[in-house]
């Protein structure tokens, strides 16, 4: 299955708004902490999807955001997802409960202590470095083990790290 999605990390006071995915059954992200976002709907651009998903999941309307990179997420032989990765530092509105889990503001330094995907640590590092637009490919097996990744086409094997 191939899909298109957005993923956004909203920033405020040196914290990210994180979603603890606890609700959906058969969720590849079950019990993990991720940003907010979701799958494209018919004829949406990445920005359309971003703004709609953030509003649906948080109640916030983004007023300032930045397209940071494209993340190719491969999970076993079944899932290939192309995620448009954003950060946002401006928003307005009243927060709402999320029907996919619990939203919580987490200190940026504490994010690495959460149950996150191993590959998320890579793109958080790239975000923290304020790297320009990047392409990150993450290849996992069905046991959630990161096998290898590429950054802008350069491959890194995880066995050697």
N, CA and C atoms as an extended XYZ file, in Angstrom:
483
Properties=species:S:1:pos:R:3:atomname:S:1:resname:S:1:resid:I:1 pbc="F F F"
N         0.833       -1.172        0.000 N   UNK     1
C         0.000        0.000        0.000 CA  UNK     1
C         0.885        1.245        0.000 C   UNK     1
N         0.582        2.175       -0.866 N   UNK     2
C         1.299        3.442       -0.944 CA  UNK     2
C         0.336        4.550       -0.541 C   UNK     2
N         0.803        5.453        0.326 N   UNK     3
C        -0.061        6.546        0.760 CA  UNK     3
C         0.732        7.838        0.904 C   UNK     3
N         0.003        8.933        0.918 N   UNK     4
C         0.562       10.272        1.092 CA  UNK     4
C         0.006       10.859        2.378 C   UNK     4
N         0.864       11.505        3.160 N   UNK     5
C         0.407       12.089        4.417 CA  UNK     5
C         1.234       13.316        4.772 C   UNK     5
N         0.759       14.019        5.800 N   UNK     6
C         1.517       15.118        6.391 CA  UNK     6
C         1.796       14.774        7.848 C   UNK     6
N         2.857       15.353        8.357 N   UNK     7
C         3.231       15.196        9.762 CA  UNK     7
C         3.755       16.549       10.213 C   UNK     7
N         3.220       17.065       11.326 N   UNK     8
C         3.592       18.395       11.778 CA  UNK     8
C         3.969       18.376       13.252 C   UNK     8
N         5.041       19.069       13.571 N   UNK     9
C         5.461       19.284       14.943 CA  UNK     9
C         5.264       20.762       15.259 C   UNK     9
N         4.234       21.036       16.068 N   UNK    10
C         3.912       22.401       16.466 CA  UNK    10
C         4.795       22.751       17.658 C   UNK    10
N         5.419       23.927       17.598 N   UNK    11
C         6.386       24.351       18.615 CA  UNK    11
C         5.852       25.538       19.418 C   UNK    11
N         6.129       25.488       20.721 N   UNK    12
C         5.798       26.612       21.606 CA  UNK    12
C         6.658       26.492       22.856 C   UNK    12
N         7.336       27.558       23.232 N   UNK    13
C         8.122       27.604       24.474 CA  UNK    13
C         9.096       26.434       24.592 C   UNK    13
N         9.816       26.153       23.495 N   UNK    14
C        10.805       25.058       23.463 CA  UNK    14
C        10.177       23.687       23.702 C   UNK    14
N         8.911       23.561       23.319 N   UNK    15
C         8.202       22.283       23.424 CA  UNK    15
C         7.552       21.951       22.083 C   UNK    15
N         7.323       20.657       21.870 N   UNK    16
C         6.555       20.178       20.723 CA  UNK    16
C         5.215       19.664       21.223 C   UNK    16
N         4.176       19.874       20.447 N   UNK    17
C         2.893       19.251       20.721 CA  UNK    17
C         2.960       17.830       20.163 C   UNK    17
N         2.890       16.855       21.058 N   UNK    18
C         3.030       15.449       20.671 CA  UNK    18
C         1.715       14.717       20.892 C   UNK    18
N         1.459       13.749       20.024 N   UNK    19
C         0.268       12.920       20.101 CA  UNK    19
C         0.672       11.512       20.506 C   UNK    19
N         0.156       11.055       21.650 N   UNK    20
C         0.389        9.676       22.103 CA  UNK    20
C        -0.726        8.830       21.501 C   UNK    20
N        -0.387        8.016       20.494 N   UNK    21
C        -1.379        7.245       19.734 CA  UNK    21
C        -1.823        6.027       20.535 C   UNK    21
N        -2.992        6.104       21.121 N   UNK    22
C        -3.461        5.030       22.002 CA  UNK    22
C        -4.829        4.478       21.617 C   UNK    22
N        -5.515        5.062       20.651 N   UNK    23
C        -6.923        4.743       20.431 CA  UNK    23
C        -7.167        3.722       19.323 C   UNK    23
N        -6.611        3.967       18.146 N   UNK    24
C        -6.926        3.131       16.984 CA  UNK    24
C        -6.374        1.717       17.124 C   UNK    24
N        -7.176        0.745       16.708 N   UNK    25
C        -6.705       -0.636       16.645 CA  UNK    25
C        -5.977       -0.826       15.327 C   UNK    25
N        -5.062       -1.780       15.274 N   UNK    26
C        -4.274       -2.072       14.069 CA  UNK    26
C        -3.580       -0.818       13.535 C   UNK    26
N        -3.070       -0.008       14.435 N   UNK    27
C        -2.396        1.241       14.097 CA  UNK    27
C        -0.893        1.002       14.114 C   UNK    27
N        -0.214        1.257       13.004 N   UNK    28
C         1.236        1.079       12.955 CA  UNK    28
C         1.929        1.970       13.988 C   UNK    28
N         1.262        3.051       14.398 N   UNK    29
C         1.810        3.980       15.397 CA  UNK    29
C         1.296        3.719       16.810 C   UNK    29
N         0.625        2.604       17.044 N   UNK    30
C         0.018        2.307       18.350 CA  UNK    30
C         1.050        2.455       19.471 C   UNK    30
N         0.685        3.218       20.494 N   UNK    31
C         1.487        3.482       21.696 CA  UNK    31
C         2.738        4.323       21.444 C   UNK    31
N         2.938        4.808       20.230 N   UNK    32
C         4.072        5.686       19.933 CA  UNK    32
C         3.633        7.145       20.088 C   UNK    32
N         4.605        8.018       20.262 N   UNK    33
C         4.402        9.460       20.305 CA  UNK    33
C         4.833       10.022       18.959 C   UNK    33
N         3.954       10.772       18.327 N   UNK    34
C         4.243       11.351       17.015 CA  UNK    34
C         3.698       12.780       16.979 C   UNK    34
N         3.928       13.445       15.869 N   UNK    35
C         3.320       14.747       15.654 CA  UNK    35
C         1.886       14.568       15.197 C   UNK    35
N         1.262       15.647       14.792 N   UNK    36
C        -0.105       15.573       14.294 CA  UNK    36
C        -0.086       15.617       12.770 C   UNK    36
N        -1.106       15.058       12.179 N   UNK    37
C        -1.202       15.023       10.734 CA  UNK    37
C        -2.028       13.839       10.295 C   UNK    37
N        -1.968       13.543        9.016 N   UNK    38
C        -2.747       12.421        8.512 CA  UNK    38
C        -2.680       12.325        7.009 C   UNK    38
N        -3.555       11.494        6.474 N   UNK    39
C        -3.531       11.172        5.050 CA  UNK    39
C        -4.256       12.213        4.203 C   UNK    39
N        -3.739       12.375        3.000 N   UNK    40
C        -4.321       13.293        2.036 CA  UNK    40
C        -5.733       12.844        1.671 C   UNK    40
N        -6.604       13.797        1.448 N   UNK    41
C        -7.902       13.537        0.855 CA  UNK    41
C        -7.830       13.924       -0.616 C   UNK    41
N        -8.821       13.534       -1.357 N   UNK    42
C        -8.864       13.753       -2.804 CA  UNK    42
C        -8.581       15.213       -3.162 C   UNK    42
N        -7.633       15.408       -4.043 N   UNK    43
C        -7.229       16.696       -4.618 CA  UNK    43
C        -6.605       17.673       -3.623 C   UNK    43
N        -6.181       17.193       -2.457 N   UNK    44
C        -5.511       18.078       -1.514 CA  UNK    44
C        -4.034       18.245       -1.865 C   UNK    44
N        -3.522       19.428       -1.626 N   UNK    45
C        -2.087       19.679       -1.665 CA  UNK    45
C        -1.534       19.313       -0.291 C   UNK    45
N        -0.193       19.230       -0.154 N   UNK    46
C         0.356       19.000        1.184 CA  UNK    46
C        -0.111       20.054        2.192 C   UNK    46
N        -0.173       21.326        1.783 N   UNK    47
C        -0.595       22.388        2.693 CA  UNK    47
C        -2.067       22.246        3.068 C   UNK    47
N        -2.915       21.876        2.096 N   UNK    48
C        -4.335       21.653        2.396 CA  UNK    48
C        -4.489       20.565        3.457 C   UNK    48
N        -3.776       19.466        3.253 N   UNK    49
C        -3.840       18.336        4.183 CA  UNK    49
C        -3.328       18.752        5.560 C   UNK    49
N        -2.202       19.434        5.592 N   UNK    50
C        -1.616       19.900        6.849 CA  UNK    50
C        -2.621       20.722        7.647 C   UNK    50
N        -3.172       21.748        7.024 N   UNK    51
C        -4.069       22.659        7.723 CA  UNK    51
C        -5.336       21.947        8.197 C   UNK    51
N        -5.898       21.076        7.367 N   UNK    52
C        -7.106       20.338        7.742 CA  UNK    52
C        -6.827       19.388        8.898 C   UNK    52
N        -5.755       18.600        8.781 N   UNK    53
C        -5.449       17.606        9.813 CA  UNK    53
C        -5.119       18.255       11.155 C   UNK    53
N        -4.335       19.327       11.137 N   UNK    54
C        -4.011       20.014       12.395 CA  UNK    54
C        -5.291       20.530       13.043 C   UNK    54
N        -6.168       21.133       12.258 N   UNK    55
C        -7.429       21.657       12.793 CA  UNK    55
C        -8.278       20.530       13.375 C   UNK    55
N        -8.399       19.407       12.645 N   UNK    56
C        -9.220       18.282       13.103 CA  UNK    56
C        -8.671       17.644       14.374 C   UNK    56
N        -7.355       17.538       14.479 N   UNK    57
C        -6.757       16.812       15.607 CA  UNK    57
C        -6.495       17.683       16.834 C   UNK    57
N        -6.339       18.994       16.636 N   UNK    58
C        -5.953       19.857       17.758 CA  UNK    58
C        -6.931       21.000       18.039 C   UNK    58
N        -7.695       21.409       17.032 N   UNK    59
C        -8.527       22.606       17.156 CA  UNK    59
C        -7.808       23.870       16.733 C   UNK    59
N        -6.501       23.772       16.466 N   UNK    60
C        -5.708       24.942       16.113 CA  UNK    60
C        -5.730       25.219       14.610 C   UNK    60
N        -5.677       26.492       14.271 N   UNK    61
C        -5.468       26.946       12.905 CA  UNK    61
C        -4.034       27.460       12.828 C   UNK    61
N        -3.236       26.866       11.958 N   UNK    62
C        -1.836       27.293       11.830 CA  UNK    62
C        -1.757       28.652       11.165 C   UNK    62
N        -0.900       29.513       11.692 N   UNK    63
C        -0.672       30.841       11.121 CA  UNK    63
C         0.766       30.999       10.618 C   UNK    63
N         1.657       30.089       11.028 N   UNK    64
C         3.051       30.117       10.594 CA  UNK    64
C         3.591       28.692       10.613 C   UNK    64
N         3.997       28.221        9.441 N   UNK    65
C         4.522       26.857        9.338 CA  UNK    65
C         5.572       26.799        8.239 C   UNK    65
N         6.360       25.731        8.286 N   UNK    66
C         7.480       25.574        7.348 CA  UNK    66
C         7.562       24.123        6.882 C   UNK    66
N         7.644       23.936        5.573 N   UNK    67
C         7.815       22.609        4.969 CA  UNK    67
C         9.286       22.241        5.127 C   UNK    67
N         9.563       21.180        5.901 N   UNK    68
C        10.943       20.858        6.276 CA  UNK    68
C        11.561       19.744        5.446 C   UNK    68
N        10.733       18.794        5.003 N   UNK    69
C        11.306       17.694        4.240 CA  UNK    69
C        10.260       16.679        3.844 C   UNK    69
N        10.716       15.728        3.058 N   UNK    70
C         9.888       14.591        2.670 CA  UNK    70
C        10.480       13.352        3.333 C   UNK    70
N         9.630       12.597        4.018 N   UNK    71
C        10.060       11.383        4.700 CA  UNK    71
C         9.389       10.201        4.012 C   UNK    71
N        10.196        9.286        3.500 N   UNK    72
C         9.685        8.057        2.916 CA  UNK    72
C         9.764        6.987        3.997 C   UNK    72
N         8.597        6.520        4.443 N   UNK    73
C         8.489        5.551        5.534 CA  UNK    73
C         8.118        4.202        4.925 C   UNK    73
N         9.027        3.231        5.044 N   UNK    74
C         8.787        1.888        4.524 CA  UNK    74
C         8.735        0.934        5.707 C   UNK    74
N         7.636        0.183        5.764 N   UNK    75
C         7.401       -0.737        6.878 CA  UNK    75
C         7.114       -2.116        6.298 C   UNK    75
N         8.122       -3.003        6.361 N   UNK    76
C         7.970       -4.331        5.779 CA  UNK    76
C         7.734       -4.237        4.283 C   UNK    76
N         6.985       -5.200        3.775 N   UNK    77
C         6.675       -5.216        2.342 CA  UNK    77
C         5.330       -4.576        2.037 C   UNK    77
N         4.606       -4.162        3.074 N   UNK    78
C         3.220       -3.723        2.896 CA  UNK    78
C         3.032       -2.222        2.778 C   UNK    78
N         3.833       -1.451        3.512 N   UNK    79
C         3.533       -0.024        3.661 CA  UNK    79
C         4.670        0.832        3.119 C   UNK    79
N         4.308        1.734        2.227 N   UNK    80
C         5.191        2.811        1.789 CA  UNK    80
C         4.387        4.093        1.929 C   UNK    80
N         4.875        4.981        2.762 N   UNK    81
C         4.168        6.229        3.003 CA  UNK    81
C         5.119        7.392        2.760 C   UNK    81
N         4.649        8.352        1.975 N   UNK    82
C         5.413        9.562        1.706 CA  UNK    82
C         4.819       10.671        2.573 C   UNK    82
N         5.597       11.109        3.579 N   UNK    83
C         5.119       12.097        4.540 CA  UNK    83
C         5.772       13.452        4.272 C   UNK    83
N         4.943       14.450        4.101 N   UNK    84
C         5.427       15.825        4.036 CA  UNK    84
C         5.582       16.304        5.473 C   UNK    84
N         6.816       16.603        5.872 N   UNK    85
C         7.134       16.954        7.259 CA  UNK    85
C         7.179       18.472        7.424 C   UNK    85
N         6.427       18.952        8.409 N   UNK    86
C         6.341       20.378        8.705 CA  UNK    86
C         6.663       20.644       10.167 C   UNK    86
N         7.106       21.870       10.425 N   UNK    87
C         7.088       22.423       11.769 CA  UNK    87
C         6.234       23.682       11.706 C   UNK    87
N         5.655       24.032       12.844 N   UNK    88
C         4.820       25.231       12.911 CA  UNK    88
C         5.125       25.958       14.210 C   UNK    88
N         5.206       27.283       14.132 N   UNK    89
C         5.463       28.065       15.337 CA  UNK    89
C         4.426       29.158       15.551 C   UNK    89
N         3.361       29.116       14.764 N   UNK    90
C         2.273       30.062       14.939 CA  UNK    90
C         0.940       29.365       14.773 C   UNK    90
N         0.039       29.607       15.716 N   UNK    91
C        -1.286       28.991       15.643 CA  UNK    91
C        -2.239       29.794       16.510 C   UNK    91
N        -3.525       29.613       16.242 N   UNK    92
C        -4.560       30.244       17.051 CA  UNK    92
C        -5.711       29.274       17.198 C   UNK    92
N        -6.536       29.522       18.180 N   UNK    93
C        -7.692       28.668       18.396 CA  UNK    93
C        -7.692       28.059       19.778 C   UNK    93
N        -8.722       27.300       20.032 N   UNK    94
C        -8.919       26.657       21.330 CA  UNK    94
C        -8.673       25.168       21.151 C   UNK    94
N        -7.792       24.579       21.988 N   UNK    95
C        -7.489       23.161       21.821 CA  UNK    95
C        -8.714       22.280       22.078 C   UNK    95
N        -8.772       21.178       21.321 N   UNK    96
C        -9.842       20.196       21.471 CA  UNK    96
C        -9.214       18.837       21.765 C   UNK    96
N        -9.971       17.912       22.358 N   UNK    97
C        -9.453       16.554       22.532 CA  UNK    97
C        -9.260       15.889       21.166 C   UNK    97
N        -8.260       15.059       21.074 N   UNK    98
C        -7.976       14.346       19.828 CA  UNK    98
C        -8.566       12.942       19.921 C   UNK    98
N        -9.236       12.503       18.870 N   UNK    99
C        -9.860       11.177       18.888 CA  UNK    99
C        -8.876       10.052       18.548 C   UNK    99
N        -7.597       10.385       18.380 N   UNK   100
C        -6.588        9.362       18.075 CA  UNK   100
C        -5.645        9.100       19.250 C   UNK   100
N        -5.796        9.863       20.330 N   UNK   101
C        -4.932        9.701       21.497 CA  UNK   101
C        -4.882       10.976       22.299 C   UNK   101
N        -3.845       11.091       23.124 N   UNK   102
C        -3.697       12.252       24.005 CA  UNK   102
C        -2.644       13.204       23.455 C   UNK   102
N        -2.987       14.485       23.445 N   UNK   103
C        -2.049       15.530       23.045 CA  UNK   103
C        -1.369       16.086       24.284 C   UNK   103
N        -0.055       16.310       24.170 N   UNK   104
C         0.680       16.848       25.314 CA  UNK   104
C         1.868       17.665       24.812 C   UNK   104
N         2.118       18.808       25.465 N   UNK   105
C         3.294       19.609       25.168 CA  UNK   105
C         4.493       18.967       25.865 C   UNK   105
N         5.509       18.607       25.072 N   UNK   106
C         6.686       17.912       25.589 CA  UNK   106
C         7.924       18.753       25.303 C   UNK   106
N         8.758       18.934       26.328 N   UNK   107
C        10.026       19.642       26.153 CA  UNK   107
C        10.814       18.985       25.011 C   UNK   107
N        11.371       19.800       24.136 N   UNK   108
C        12.092       19.266       22.977 CA  UNK   108
C        13.187       18.284       23.367 C   UNK   108
N        13.865       18.530       24.468 N   UNK   109
C        14.937       17.629       24.901 CA  UNK   109
C        14.388       16.311       25.439 C   UNK   109
N        13.165       16.301       25.936 N   UNK   110
C        12.565       15.090       26.500 CA  UNK   110
C        11.926       14.197       25.440 C   UNK   110
N        11.759       14.706       24.241 N   UNK   111
C        11.122       13.924       23.171 CA  UNK   111
C        11.872       12.615       22.934 C   UNK   111
N        13.190       12.651       23.031 N   UNK   112
C        14.003       11.460       22.762 CA  UNK   112
C        13.792       10.359       23.804 C   UNK   112
N        13.225       10.706       24.955 N   UNK   113
C        12.956        9.729       26.009 CA  UNK   113
C        11.602        9.043       25.842 C   UNK   113
N        10.790        9.521       24.916 N   UNK   114
C         9.473        8.947       24.682 CA  UNK   114
C         9.577        7.693       23.807 C   UNK   114
N         8.496        6.953       23.730 N   UNK   115
C         8.412        5.821       22.815 CA  UNK   115
C         8.128        6.374       21.414 C   UNK   115
N         9.218        6.713       20.702 N   UNK   116
C         9.099        7.224       19.332 CA  UNK   116
C         9.805        6.264       18.386 C   UNK   116
N         9.505        6.386       17.120 N   UNK   117
C        10.194        5.593       16.113 CA  UNK   117
C        11.680        5.960       16.125 C   UNK   117
N        12.536        4.985       15.892 N   UNK   118
C        13.980        5.243       15.842 CA  UNK   118
C        14.313        6.287       14.771 C   UNK   118
N        13.638        6.217       13.653 N   UNK   119
C        13.861        7.170       12.576 CA  UNK   119
C        13.443        8.587       12.925 C   UNK   119
N        12.480        8.727       13.837 N   UNK   120
C        12.069       10.065       14.258 CA  UNK   120
C        13.230       10.797       14.921 C   UNK   120
N        14.092       10.050       15.606 N   UNK   121
C        15.260       10.663       16.237 CA  UNK   121
C        16.169       11.292       15.182 C   UNK   121
N        16.192       10.686       14.002 N   UNK   122
C        17.015       11.220       12.911 CA  UNK   122
C        16.430       12.533       12.411 C   UNK   122
N        15.113       12.552       12.135 N   UNK   123
C        14.593       13.818       11.621 CA  UNK   123
C        14.500       14.891       12.696 C   UNK   123
N        14.360       14.517       13.973 N   UNK   124
C        14.446       15.535       15.027 CA  UNK   124
C        15.844       16.154       15.052 C   UNK   124
N        16.867       15.330       14.848 N   UNK   125
C        18.234       15.859       14.797 CA  UNK   125
C        18.366       16.841       13.630 C   UNK   125
N        17.821       16.478       12.471 N   UNK   126
C        17.878       17.359       11.309 CA  UNK   126
C        17.103       18.650       11.556 C   UNK   126
N        15.962       18.549       12.226 N   UNK   127
C        15.191       19.751       12.558 CA  UNK   127
C        15.966       20.633       13.524 C   UNK   127
N        16.570       20.016       14.551 N   UNK   128
C        17.327       20.781       15.543 CA  UNK   128
C        18.534       21.485       14.934 C   UNK   128
N        19.120       20.876       13.895 N   UNK   129
C        20.244       21.488       13.189 CA  UNK   129
C        19.784       22.599       12.258 C   UNK   129
N        18.464       22.755       12.133 N   UNK   130
C        17.868       23.702       11.194 CA  UNK   130
C        18.380       23.474        9.773 C   UNK   130
N        18.519       22.205        9.459 N   UNK   131
C        18.948       21.818        8.115 CA  UNK   131
C        17.908       22.297        7.108 C   UNK   131
N        18.362       22.628        5.926 N   UNK   132
C        17.432       22.997        4.859 CA  UNK   132
C        16.551       21.813        4.485 C   UNK   132
N        15.729       21.994        3.476 N   UNK   133
C        14.807       20.944        3.043 CA  UNK   133
C        15.585       19.654        2.798 C   UNK   133
N        15.060       18.536        3.312 N   UNK   134
C        15.763       17.258        3.183 CA  UNK   134
C        14.822       16.146        2.754 C   UNK   134
N        15.432       15.089        2.232 N   UNK   135
C        14.728       13.853        1.905 CA  UNK   135
C        15.298       12.770        2.810 C   UNK   135
N        14.415       12.147        3.585 N   UNK   136
C        14.815       11.104        4.528 CA  UNK   136
C        14.008        9.849        4.230 C   UNK   136
N        14.701        8.748        3.995 N   UNK   137
C        14.047        7.459        3.767 CA  UNK   137
C        14.356        6.567        4.955 C   UNK   137
N        13.294        5.995        5.545 N   UNK   138
C        13.415        5.123        6.714 CA  UNK   138
C        12.859        3.751        6.348 C   UNK   138
N        13.665        2.706        6.496 N   UNK   139
C        13.243        1.356        6.124 CA  UNK   139
C        13.231        0.479        7.370 C   UNK   139
N        12.035        0.007        7.727 N   UNK   140
C        11.808       -0.811        8.916 CA  UNK   140
C        11.376       -2.221        8.529 C   UNK   140
N        11.651       -3.169        9.421 N   UNK   141
C        11.031       -4.484        9.275 CA  UNK   141
C         9.743       -4.490       10.100 C   UNK   141
N         9.001       -5.582       10.070 N   UNK   142
C         7.709       -5.667       10.764 CA  UNK   142
C         7.848       -5.721       12.281 C   UNK   142
N         9.067       -5.850       12.789 N   UNK   143
C         9.302       -5.826       14.238 CA  UNK   143
C         9.675       -4.416       14.714 C   UNK   143
N         9.401       -3.405       13.887 N   UNK   144
C         9.679       -1.989       14.183 CA  UNK   144
C        11.163       -1.671       14.251 C   UNK   144
N        12.022       -2.535       13.712 N   UNK   145
C        13.466       -2.289       13.728 CA  UNK   145
C        13.860       -1.504       12.484 C   UNK   145
N        14.557       -0.391       12.695 N   UNK   146
C        15.067        0.400       11.587 CA  UNK   146
C        16.251       -0.334       10.981 C   UNK   146
N        16.134       -0.728        9.710 N   UNK   147
C        17.188       -1.481        9.034 CA  UNK   147
C        18.246       -0.561        8.447 C   UNK   147
N        17.789        0.476        7.763 N   UNK   148
C        18.700        1.476        7.207 CA  UNK   148
C        17.910        2.736        6.896 C   UNK   148
N        18.642        3.819        6.660 N   UNK   149
C        18.007        5.064        6.269 CA  UNK   149
C        18.903        5.783        5.277 C   UNK   149
N        18.305        6.696        4.524 N   UNK   150
C        19.081        7.555        3.639 CA  UNK   150
C        18.698        9.002        3.921 C   UNK   150
N        19.701        9.867        3.863 N   UNK   151
C        19.483       11.307        3.957 CA  UNK   151
C        19.995       11.906        2.662 C   UNK   151
N        19.082       12.520        1.923 N   UNK   152
C        19.428       13.110        0.625 CA  UNK   152
C        20.211       12.130       -0.239 C   UNK   152
N        19.783       10.859       -0.237 N   UNK   153
C        20.363        9.837       -1.099 CA  UNK   153
C        21.555        9.089       -0.528 C   UNK   153
N        22.117        9.541        0.586 N   UNK   154
C        23.261        8.849        1.181 CA  UNK   154
C        22.758        7.824        2.195 C   UNK   154
N        23.154        6.571        1.995 N   UNK   155
C        22.658        5.464        2.819 CA  UNK   155
C        23.488        5.268        4.087 C   UNK   155
N        22.766        4.940        5.170 N   UNK   156
C        23.380        4.619        6.465 CA  UNK   156
C        22.768        3.309        6.954 C   UNK   156
N        23.603        2.285        7.134 N   UNK   157
C        23.140        1.015        7.655 CA  UNK   157
C        23.110        1.080        9.170 C   UNK   157
N        22.031        0.609        9.760 N   UNK   158
C        21.861        0.705       11.217 CA  UNK   158
C        22.644       -0.344       11.980 C   UNK   158
N        23.030       -1.411       11.345 N   UNK   159
C        23.798       -2.466       12.019 CA  UNK   159
C        25.149       -1.959       12.497 C   UNK   159
N        25.693       -0.951       11.814 N   UNK   160
C        27.027       -0.442       12.120 CA  UNK   160
C        27.002        0.724       13.099 C   UNK   160
N        25.842        1.083       13.598 N   UNK   161
C        25.760        2.266       14.479 CA  UNK   161
C        25.592        1.862       15.911 C   UNK   161
